[in-house]
mmCIF file of C-alpha atoms in Angstrom:
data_model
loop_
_atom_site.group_PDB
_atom_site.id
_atom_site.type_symbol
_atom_site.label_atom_id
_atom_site.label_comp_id
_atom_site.label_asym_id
_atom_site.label_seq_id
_atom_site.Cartn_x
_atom_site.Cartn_y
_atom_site.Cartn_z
ATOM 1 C CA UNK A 1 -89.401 83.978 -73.026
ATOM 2 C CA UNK A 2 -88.163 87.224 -74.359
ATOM 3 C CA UNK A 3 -85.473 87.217 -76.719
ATOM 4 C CA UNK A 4 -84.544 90.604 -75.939
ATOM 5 C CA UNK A 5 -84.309 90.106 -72.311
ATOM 6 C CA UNK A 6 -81.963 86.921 -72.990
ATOM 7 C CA UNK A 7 -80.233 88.892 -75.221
ATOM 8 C CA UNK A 8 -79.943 91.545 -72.397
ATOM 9 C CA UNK A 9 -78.381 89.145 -69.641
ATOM 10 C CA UNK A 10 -76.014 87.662 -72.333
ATOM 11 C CA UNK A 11 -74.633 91.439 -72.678
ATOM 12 C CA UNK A 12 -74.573 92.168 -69.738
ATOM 13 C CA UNK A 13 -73.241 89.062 -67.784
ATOM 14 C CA UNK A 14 -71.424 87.732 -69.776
ATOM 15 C CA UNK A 15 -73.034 84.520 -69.184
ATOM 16 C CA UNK A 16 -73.426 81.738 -72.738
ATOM 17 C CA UNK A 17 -76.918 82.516 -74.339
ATOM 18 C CA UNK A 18 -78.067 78.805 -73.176
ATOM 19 C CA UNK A 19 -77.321 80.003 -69.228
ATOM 20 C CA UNK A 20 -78.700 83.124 -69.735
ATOM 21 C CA UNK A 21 -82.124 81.453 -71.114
ATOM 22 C CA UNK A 22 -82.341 78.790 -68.251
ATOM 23 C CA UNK A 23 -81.602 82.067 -65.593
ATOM 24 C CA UNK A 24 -84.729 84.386 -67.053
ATOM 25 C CA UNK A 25 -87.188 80.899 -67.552
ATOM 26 C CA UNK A 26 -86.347 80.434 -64.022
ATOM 27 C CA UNK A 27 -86.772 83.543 -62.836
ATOM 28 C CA UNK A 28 -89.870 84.394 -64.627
ATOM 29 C CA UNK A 29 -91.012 80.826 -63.258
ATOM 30 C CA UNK A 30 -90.744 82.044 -60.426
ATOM 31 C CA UNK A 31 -92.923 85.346 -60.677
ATOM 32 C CA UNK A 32 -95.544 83.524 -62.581
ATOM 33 C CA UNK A 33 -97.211 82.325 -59.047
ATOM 34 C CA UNK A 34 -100.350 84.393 -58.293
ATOM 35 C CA UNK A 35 -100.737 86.515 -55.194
ATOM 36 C CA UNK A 36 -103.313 84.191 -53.268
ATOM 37 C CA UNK A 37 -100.426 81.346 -54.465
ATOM 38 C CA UNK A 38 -97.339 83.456 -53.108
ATOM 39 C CA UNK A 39 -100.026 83.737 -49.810
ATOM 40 C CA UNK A 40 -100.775 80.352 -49.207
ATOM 41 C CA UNK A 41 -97.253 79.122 -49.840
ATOM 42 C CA UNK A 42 -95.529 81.868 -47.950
ATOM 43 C CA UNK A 43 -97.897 81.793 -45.090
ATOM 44 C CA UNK A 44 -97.152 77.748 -45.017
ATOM 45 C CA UNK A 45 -93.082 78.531 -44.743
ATOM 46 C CA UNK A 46 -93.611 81.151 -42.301
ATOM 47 C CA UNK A 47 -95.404 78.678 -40.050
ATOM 48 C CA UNK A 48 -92.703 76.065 -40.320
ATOM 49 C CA UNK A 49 -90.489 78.604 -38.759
ATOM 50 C CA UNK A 50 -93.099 78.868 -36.077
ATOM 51 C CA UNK A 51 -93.723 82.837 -36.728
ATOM 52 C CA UNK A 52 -97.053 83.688 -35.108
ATOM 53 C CA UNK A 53 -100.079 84.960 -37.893
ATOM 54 C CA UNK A 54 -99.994 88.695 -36.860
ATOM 55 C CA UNK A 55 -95.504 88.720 -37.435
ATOM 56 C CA UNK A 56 -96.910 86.183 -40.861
ATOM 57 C CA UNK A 57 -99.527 89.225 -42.062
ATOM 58 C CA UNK A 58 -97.101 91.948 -41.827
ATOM 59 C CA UNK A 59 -93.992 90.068 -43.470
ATOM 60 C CA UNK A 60 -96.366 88.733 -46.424
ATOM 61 C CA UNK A 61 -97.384 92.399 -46.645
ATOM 62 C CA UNK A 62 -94.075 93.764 -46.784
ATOM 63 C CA UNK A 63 -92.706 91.258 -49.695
ATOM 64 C CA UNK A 64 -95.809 91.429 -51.843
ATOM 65 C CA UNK A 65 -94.932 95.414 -52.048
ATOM 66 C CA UNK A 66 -91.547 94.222 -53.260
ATOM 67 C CA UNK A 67 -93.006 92.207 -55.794
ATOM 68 C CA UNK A 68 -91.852 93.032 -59.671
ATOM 69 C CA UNK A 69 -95.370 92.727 -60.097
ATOM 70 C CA UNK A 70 -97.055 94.905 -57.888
ATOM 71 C CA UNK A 71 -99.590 93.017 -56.160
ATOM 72 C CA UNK A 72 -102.881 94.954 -54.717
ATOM 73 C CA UNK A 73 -102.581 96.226 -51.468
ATOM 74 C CA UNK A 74 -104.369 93.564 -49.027
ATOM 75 C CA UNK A 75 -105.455 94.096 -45.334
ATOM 76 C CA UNK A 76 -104.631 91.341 -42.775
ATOM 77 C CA UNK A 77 -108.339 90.310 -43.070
ATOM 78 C CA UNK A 78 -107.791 89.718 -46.888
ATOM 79 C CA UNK A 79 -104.462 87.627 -46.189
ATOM 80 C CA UNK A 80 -106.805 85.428 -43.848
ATOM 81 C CA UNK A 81 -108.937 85.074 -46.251
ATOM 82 C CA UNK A 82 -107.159 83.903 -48.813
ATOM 83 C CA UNK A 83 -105.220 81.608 -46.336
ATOM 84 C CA UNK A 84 -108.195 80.186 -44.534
ATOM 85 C CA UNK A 85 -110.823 80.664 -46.503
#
């Protein structure tokens, strides 16, 4: 994990160095999932809350462009794809 980053939240937060190292190993955790990952698990939460596939493709495709990350831009087709197969 980056020291200066840690270093950076510690400044900034005011948060104990320890805290500020669990907050950016869990956050960069988080990011570490690849698109077709953040797809398949996304698409699975989204159909929990019983959201039908074309309100799915257009909400996946709207958070990937607010990834830090940028993912590529993917069609509904390609979000299929990746879902089904």
């Amino acid at each position: 994990m980056p020291d200066d980053l840690v270093r950076h939240i510690v400044r900034t937060t005011g948060l104990p160095a320890a805290i500020a190292a669990r907050v950016v190993s869990d956050v960069m955790g988080y990011f570490v999932e690849t698109t077709e990952e953040y797809v398949r698990r996304r698409h699975t939460e989204l159909r929990a809350e019983q959201l039908p596939n074309a309100r799915i493709w257009a909400v996946i495709s709207d958070e990937l462009n607010l990834r830090p990350v940028a993912a590529p831009r993917l069609s509904e087709r390609q979000l299929r794809r990746i879902v089904y197969g």
